[in-house]
Tab-separated table of C-alpha atoms in Angstrom:
chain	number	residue	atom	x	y	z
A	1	UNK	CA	67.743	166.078	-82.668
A	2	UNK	CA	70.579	164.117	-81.298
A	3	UNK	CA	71.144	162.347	-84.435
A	4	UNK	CA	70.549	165.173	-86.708
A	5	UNK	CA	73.786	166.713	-84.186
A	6	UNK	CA	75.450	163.648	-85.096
A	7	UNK	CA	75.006	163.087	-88.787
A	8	UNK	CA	76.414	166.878	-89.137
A	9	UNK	CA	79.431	166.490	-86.987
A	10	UNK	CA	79.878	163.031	-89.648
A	11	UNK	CA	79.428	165.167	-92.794
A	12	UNK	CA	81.533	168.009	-91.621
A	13	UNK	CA	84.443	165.801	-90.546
A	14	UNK	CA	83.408	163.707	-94.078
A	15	UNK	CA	84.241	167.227	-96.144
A	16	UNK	CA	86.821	167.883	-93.714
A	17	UNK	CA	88.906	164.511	-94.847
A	18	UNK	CA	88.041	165.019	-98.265
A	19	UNK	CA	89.750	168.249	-98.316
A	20	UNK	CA	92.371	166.752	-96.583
A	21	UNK	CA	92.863	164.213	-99.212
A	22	UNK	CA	93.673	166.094	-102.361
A	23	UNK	CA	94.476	169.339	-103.661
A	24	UNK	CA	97.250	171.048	-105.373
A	25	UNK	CA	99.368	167.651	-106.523
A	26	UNK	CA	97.073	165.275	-105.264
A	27	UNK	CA	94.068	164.583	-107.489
A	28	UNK	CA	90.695	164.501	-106.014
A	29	UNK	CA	89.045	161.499	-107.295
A	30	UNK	CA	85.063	161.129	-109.214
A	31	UNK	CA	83.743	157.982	-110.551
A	32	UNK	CA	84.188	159.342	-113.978
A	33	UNK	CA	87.788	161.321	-113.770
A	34	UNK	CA	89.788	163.771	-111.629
A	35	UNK	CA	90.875	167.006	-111.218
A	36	UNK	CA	93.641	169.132	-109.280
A	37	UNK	CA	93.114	172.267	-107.730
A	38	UNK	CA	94.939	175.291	-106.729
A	39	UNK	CA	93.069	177.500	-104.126
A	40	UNK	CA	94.054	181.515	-103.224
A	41	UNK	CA	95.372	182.207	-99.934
A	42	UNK	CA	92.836	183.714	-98.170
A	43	UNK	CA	89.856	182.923	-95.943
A	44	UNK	CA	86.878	184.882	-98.465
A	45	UNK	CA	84.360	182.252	-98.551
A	46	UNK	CA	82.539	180.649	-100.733
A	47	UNK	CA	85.677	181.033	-103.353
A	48	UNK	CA	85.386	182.056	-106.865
A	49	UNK	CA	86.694	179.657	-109.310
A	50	UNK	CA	88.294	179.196	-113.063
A	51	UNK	CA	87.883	175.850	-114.053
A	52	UNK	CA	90.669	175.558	-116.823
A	53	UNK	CA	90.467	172.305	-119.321
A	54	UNK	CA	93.874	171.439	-120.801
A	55	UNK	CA	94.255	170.935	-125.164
A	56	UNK	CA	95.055	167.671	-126.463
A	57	UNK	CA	97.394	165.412	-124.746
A	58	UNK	CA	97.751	167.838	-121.820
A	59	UNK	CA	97.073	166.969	-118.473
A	60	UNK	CA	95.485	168.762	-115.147
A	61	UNK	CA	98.997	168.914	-113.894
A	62	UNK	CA	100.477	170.686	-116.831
A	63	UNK	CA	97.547	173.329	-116.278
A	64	UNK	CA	98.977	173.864	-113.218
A	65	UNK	CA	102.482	174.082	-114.443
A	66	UNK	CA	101.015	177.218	-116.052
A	67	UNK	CA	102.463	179.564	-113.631
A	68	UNK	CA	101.824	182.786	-114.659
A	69	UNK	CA	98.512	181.977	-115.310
A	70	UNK	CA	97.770	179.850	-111.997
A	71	UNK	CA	99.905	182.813	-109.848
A	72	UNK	CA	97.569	185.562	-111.500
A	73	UNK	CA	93.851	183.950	-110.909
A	74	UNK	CA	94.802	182.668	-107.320
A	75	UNK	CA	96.470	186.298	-106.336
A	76	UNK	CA	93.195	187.794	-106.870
A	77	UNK	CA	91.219	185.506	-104.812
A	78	UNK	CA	90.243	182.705	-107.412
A	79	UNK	CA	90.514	178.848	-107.708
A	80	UNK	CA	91.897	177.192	-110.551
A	81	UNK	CA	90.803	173.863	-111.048
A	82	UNK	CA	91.982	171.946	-113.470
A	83	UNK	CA	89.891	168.880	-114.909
A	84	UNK	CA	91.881	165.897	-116.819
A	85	UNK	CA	90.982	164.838	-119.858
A	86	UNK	CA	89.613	160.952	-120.581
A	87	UNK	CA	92.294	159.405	-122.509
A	88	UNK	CA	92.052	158.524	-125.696
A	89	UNK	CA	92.490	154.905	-127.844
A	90	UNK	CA	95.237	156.037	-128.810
A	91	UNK	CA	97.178	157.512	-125.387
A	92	UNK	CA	96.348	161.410	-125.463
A	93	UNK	CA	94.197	162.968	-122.884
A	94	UNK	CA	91.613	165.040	-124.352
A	95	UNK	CA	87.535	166.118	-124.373
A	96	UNK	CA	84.637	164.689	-125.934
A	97	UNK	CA	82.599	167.460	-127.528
A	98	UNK	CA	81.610	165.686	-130.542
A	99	UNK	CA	79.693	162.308	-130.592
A	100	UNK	CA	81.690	160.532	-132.825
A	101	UNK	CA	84.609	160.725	-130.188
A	102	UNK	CA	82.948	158.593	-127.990
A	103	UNK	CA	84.160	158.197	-124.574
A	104	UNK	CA	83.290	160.125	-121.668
A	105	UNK	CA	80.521	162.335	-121.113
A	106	UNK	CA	82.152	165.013	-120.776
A	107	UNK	CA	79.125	167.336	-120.537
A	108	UNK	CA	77.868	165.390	-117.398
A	109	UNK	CA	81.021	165.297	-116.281
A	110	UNK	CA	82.773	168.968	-115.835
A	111	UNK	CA	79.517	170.072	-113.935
A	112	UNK	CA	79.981	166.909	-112.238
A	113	UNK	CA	83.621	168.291	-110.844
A	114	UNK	CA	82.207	171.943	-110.188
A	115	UNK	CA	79.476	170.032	-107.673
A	116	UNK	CA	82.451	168.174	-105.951
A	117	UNK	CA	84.715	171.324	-105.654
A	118	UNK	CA	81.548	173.313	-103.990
A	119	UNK	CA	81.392	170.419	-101.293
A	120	UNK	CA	85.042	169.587	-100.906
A	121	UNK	CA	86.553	173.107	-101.057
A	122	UNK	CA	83.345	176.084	-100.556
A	123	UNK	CA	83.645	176.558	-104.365
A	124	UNK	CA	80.392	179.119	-105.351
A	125	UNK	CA	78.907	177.667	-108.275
A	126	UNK	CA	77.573	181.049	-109.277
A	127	UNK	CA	80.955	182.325	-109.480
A	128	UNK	CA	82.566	179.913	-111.324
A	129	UNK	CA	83.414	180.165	-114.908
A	130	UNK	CA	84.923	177.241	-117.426
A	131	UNK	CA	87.667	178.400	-119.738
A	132	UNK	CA	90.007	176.234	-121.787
A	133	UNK	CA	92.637	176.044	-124.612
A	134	UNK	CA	92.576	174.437	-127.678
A	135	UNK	CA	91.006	170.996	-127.453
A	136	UNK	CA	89.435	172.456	-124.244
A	137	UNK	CA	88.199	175.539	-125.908
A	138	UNK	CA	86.175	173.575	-128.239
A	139	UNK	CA	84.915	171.505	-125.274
A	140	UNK	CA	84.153	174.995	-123.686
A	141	UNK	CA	82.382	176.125	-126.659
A	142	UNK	CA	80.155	173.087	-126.948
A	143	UNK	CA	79.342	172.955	-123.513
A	144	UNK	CA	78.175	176.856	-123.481
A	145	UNK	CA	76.061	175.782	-126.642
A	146	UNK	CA	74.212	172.653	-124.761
A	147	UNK	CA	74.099	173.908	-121.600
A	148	UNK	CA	74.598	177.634	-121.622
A	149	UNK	CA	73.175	177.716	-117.490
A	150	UNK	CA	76.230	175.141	-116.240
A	151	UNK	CA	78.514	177.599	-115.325
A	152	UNK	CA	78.199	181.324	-114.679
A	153	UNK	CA	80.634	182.565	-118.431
A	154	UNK	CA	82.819	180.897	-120.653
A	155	UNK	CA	86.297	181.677	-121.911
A	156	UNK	CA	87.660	179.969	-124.856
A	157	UNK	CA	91.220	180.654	-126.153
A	158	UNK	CA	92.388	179.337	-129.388
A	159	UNK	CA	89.576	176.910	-130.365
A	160	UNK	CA	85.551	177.406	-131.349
A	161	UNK	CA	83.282	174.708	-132.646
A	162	UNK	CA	84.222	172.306	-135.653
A	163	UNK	CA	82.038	171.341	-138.721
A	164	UNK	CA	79.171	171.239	-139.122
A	165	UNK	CA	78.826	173.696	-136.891
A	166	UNK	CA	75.611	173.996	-134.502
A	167	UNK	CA	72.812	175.398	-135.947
A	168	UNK	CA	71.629	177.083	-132.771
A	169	UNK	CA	72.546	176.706	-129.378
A	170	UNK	CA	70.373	176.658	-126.108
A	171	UNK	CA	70.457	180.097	-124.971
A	172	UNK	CA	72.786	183.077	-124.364
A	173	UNK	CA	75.488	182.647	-122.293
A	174	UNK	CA	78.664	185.890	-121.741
A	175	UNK	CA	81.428	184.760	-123.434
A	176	UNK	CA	85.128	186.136	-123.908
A	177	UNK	CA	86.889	184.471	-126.987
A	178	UNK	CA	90.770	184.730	-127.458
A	179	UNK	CA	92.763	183.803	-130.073
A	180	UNK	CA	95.747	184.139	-132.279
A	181	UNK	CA	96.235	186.109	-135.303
A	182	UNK	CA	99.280	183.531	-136.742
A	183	UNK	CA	97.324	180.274	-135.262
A	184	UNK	CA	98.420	177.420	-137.762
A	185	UNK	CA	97.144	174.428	-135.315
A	186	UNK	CA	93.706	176.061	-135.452
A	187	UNK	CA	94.160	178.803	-137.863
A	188	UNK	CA	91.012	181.306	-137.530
A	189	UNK	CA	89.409	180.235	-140.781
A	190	UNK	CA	89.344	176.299	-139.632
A	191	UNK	CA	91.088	173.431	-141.038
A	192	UNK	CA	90.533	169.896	-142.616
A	193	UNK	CA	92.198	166.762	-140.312
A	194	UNK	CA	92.003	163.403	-140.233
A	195	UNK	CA	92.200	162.598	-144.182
A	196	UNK	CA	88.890	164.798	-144.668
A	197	UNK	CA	86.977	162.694	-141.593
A	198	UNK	CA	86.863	166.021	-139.387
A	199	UNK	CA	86.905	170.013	-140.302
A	200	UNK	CA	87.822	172.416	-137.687
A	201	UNK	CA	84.953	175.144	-137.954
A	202	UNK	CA	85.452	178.964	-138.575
A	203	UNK	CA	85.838	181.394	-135.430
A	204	UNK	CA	84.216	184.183	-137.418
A	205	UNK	CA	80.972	181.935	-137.826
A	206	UNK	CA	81.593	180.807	-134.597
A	207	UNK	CA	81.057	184.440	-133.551
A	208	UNK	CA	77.982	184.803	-135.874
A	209	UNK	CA	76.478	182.122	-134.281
A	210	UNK	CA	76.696	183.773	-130.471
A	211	UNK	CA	75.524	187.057	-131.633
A	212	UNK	CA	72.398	185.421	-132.440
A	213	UNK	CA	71.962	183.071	-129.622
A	214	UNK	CA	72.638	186.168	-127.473
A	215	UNK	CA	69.934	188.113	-129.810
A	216	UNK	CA	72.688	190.541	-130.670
A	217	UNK	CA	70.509	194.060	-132.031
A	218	UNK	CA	73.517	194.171	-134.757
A	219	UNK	CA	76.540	191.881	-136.082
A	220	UNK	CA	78.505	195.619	-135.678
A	221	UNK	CA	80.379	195.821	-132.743
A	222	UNK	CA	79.410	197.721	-129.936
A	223	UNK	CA	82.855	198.757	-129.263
A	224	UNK	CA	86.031	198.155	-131.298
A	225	UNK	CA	89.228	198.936	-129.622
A	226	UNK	CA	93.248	198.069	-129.320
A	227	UNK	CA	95.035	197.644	-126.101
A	228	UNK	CA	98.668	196.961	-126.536
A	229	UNK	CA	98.961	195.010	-129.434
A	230	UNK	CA	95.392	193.247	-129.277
A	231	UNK	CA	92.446	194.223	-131.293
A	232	UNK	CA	89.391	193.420	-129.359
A	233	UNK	CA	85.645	193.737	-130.286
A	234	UNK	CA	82.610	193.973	-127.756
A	235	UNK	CA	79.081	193.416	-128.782
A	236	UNK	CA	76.243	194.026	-125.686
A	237	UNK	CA	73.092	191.678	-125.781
A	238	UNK	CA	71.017	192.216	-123.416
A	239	UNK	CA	72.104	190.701	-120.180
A	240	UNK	CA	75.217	188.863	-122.344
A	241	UNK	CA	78.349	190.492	-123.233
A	242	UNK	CA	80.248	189.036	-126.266
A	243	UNK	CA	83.718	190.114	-126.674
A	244	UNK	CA	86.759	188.235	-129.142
A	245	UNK	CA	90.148	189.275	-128.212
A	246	UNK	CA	92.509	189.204	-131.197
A	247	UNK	CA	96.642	188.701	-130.209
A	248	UNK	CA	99.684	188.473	-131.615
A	249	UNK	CA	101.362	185.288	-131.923
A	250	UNK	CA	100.136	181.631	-132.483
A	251	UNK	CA	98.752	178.662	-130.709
A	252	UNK	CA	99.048	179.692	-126.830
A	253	UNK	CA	97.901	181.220	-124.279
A	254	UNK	CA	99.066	184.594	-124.316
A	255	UNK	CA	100.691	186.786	-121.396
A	256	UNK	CA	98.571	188.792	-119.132
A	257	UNK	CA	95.129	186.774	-120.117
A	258	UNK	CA	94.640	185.578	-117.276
A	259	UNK	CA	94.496	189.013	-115.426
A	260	UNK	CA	92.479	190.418	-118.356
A	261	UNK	CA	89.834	187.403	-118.127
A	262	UNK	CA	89.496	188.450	-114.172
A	263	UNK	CA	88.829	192.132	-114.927
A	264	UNK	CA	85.952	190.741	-117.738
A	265	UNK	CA	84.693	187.908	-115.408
A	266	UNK	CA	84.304	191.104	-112.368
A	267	UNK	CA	82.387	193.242	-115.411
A	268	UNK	CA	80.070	190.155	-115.530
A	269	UNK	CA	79.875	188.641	-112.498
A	270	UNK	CA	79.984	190.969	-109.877
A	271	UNK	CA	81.627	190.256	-106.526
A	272	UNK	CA	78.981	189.348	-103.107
A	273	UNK	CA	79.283	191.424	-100.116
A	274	UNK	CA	81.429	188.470	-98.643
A	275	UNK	CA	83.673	188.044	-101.365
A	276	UNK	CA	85.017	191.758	-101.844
């Protein structure tokens, strides 16, 4: 008993040093990357998170430049973490979600930080949710497709998959897709890089392909709607909700998503007794 007493006292003053040592502009440290994290002020444990991956030659710390976006998730009681990117031959920080990449695992890894923020920081894995832009969107995408279970919904913005596309992905998963009606860096039909070596997929078969991993009853929207000066289609599968958020403007994420991602994330994931 006595050393059961004593191995706990080790292991909470272990987490309690480890919290200690990073957060906000401090990186916290895994054998395979890092990550920064910005936590809400208030004592509502364990804490919901956003984990937020950055496009291509971003960095964690630029996601947390991201004020508006930061200010809005952590007012309402969220985490953002924000994963970096391996870098690349070539200098740029960014995600492997296609083999040929090579690199990091980057599928072993992001679950890999969501397990380290749950012990460092009282993170609830069922509560957390991995959005990205851009490059990370497409990692976001991919990851929902291999390993739809990994984190409790996913929220792209301004990136799907590239081509070929998957043929099928691993299960359903609630997803909220956002992009840009005027996108030229991934314009919504897809694009051909790299000389012809790489083709940036569709987001309309993107789409098609959720509806029928979620087993969608019809490729008509549920609910088609405008708020503001965004066009938005719903489509409910079952347990999944599927909805594509259409804005004004290009490459970006826009104003205001990050308070309309909380009010979908609350529609799917409801808050625990502890939380509210």
């Amino acid at each position: 008993m006595e050393r059961l007493i004593a191995i706990a006292i080790m292991s909470a003053a272990l987490a309690s040093s480890a919290v200690a040592d990073c957060g906000g502009e401090t990186p916290c440290t895994l054998s395979a990357g890092s990550y920064h994290i910005a936590r809400p002020g208030t004592d509502n444990r364990p804490i919901p998170a956003v984990i937020f991956l950055h496009g291509h030659g971003g960095s964690a710390a630029g996601v947390l430049n991201m004020r508006e976006m930061v200010e809005s998730f952590t007012a309402r009681g969220y985490a953002v973490i924000a994963p970096n990117g391996a870098r690349r031959p070539n200098g740029p920080r960014s995600w492997s979600f296609l083999p040929e990449f090579g690199g990091r695992d980057d599928f072993s890894f992001l679950p890999e930080v969501l397990n380290d923020a749950a012990m460092r920081f009282d993170v609830d894995p069922e509560r957390t949710v991995l959005a990205g832009f851009s490059s990370g969107a497409f990692m976001v995408n991919y990851l929902a497709c291999k390993e739809p279970e990994a984190f409790a919904a996913y929220l792209p913005v301004s990136g799907g998959f590239w081509r070929p596309q998957p043929e099928t992905c691993a299960g359903p998963v609630s997803l909220y897709q956002s992009h840009g009606w005027s996108d030229e860096v991934v314009p919504l039909e897809g694009r051909i890089l790299g000389g012809g070596r790489f083709t940036q997929g569709d987001i309309w078969a993107g789409l098609e392909l959720w509806r029928d991993t979620l087993g969608c009853d019809t490729h008509a929207p549920d609910q088609i709607w405008q708020d503001d000066t965004r066009d938005l289609r719903r489509w409910n599968c079952g347990e999944h909700t599927l909805t594509f958020e259409l804005f004004p403007g290009g490459h970006r994420v826009p104003s205001g998503w990050a308070d309309r991602a909380i009010t979908w994330i609350e529609t799917q994931i409801p808050a625990t007794p502890d939380t509210e």
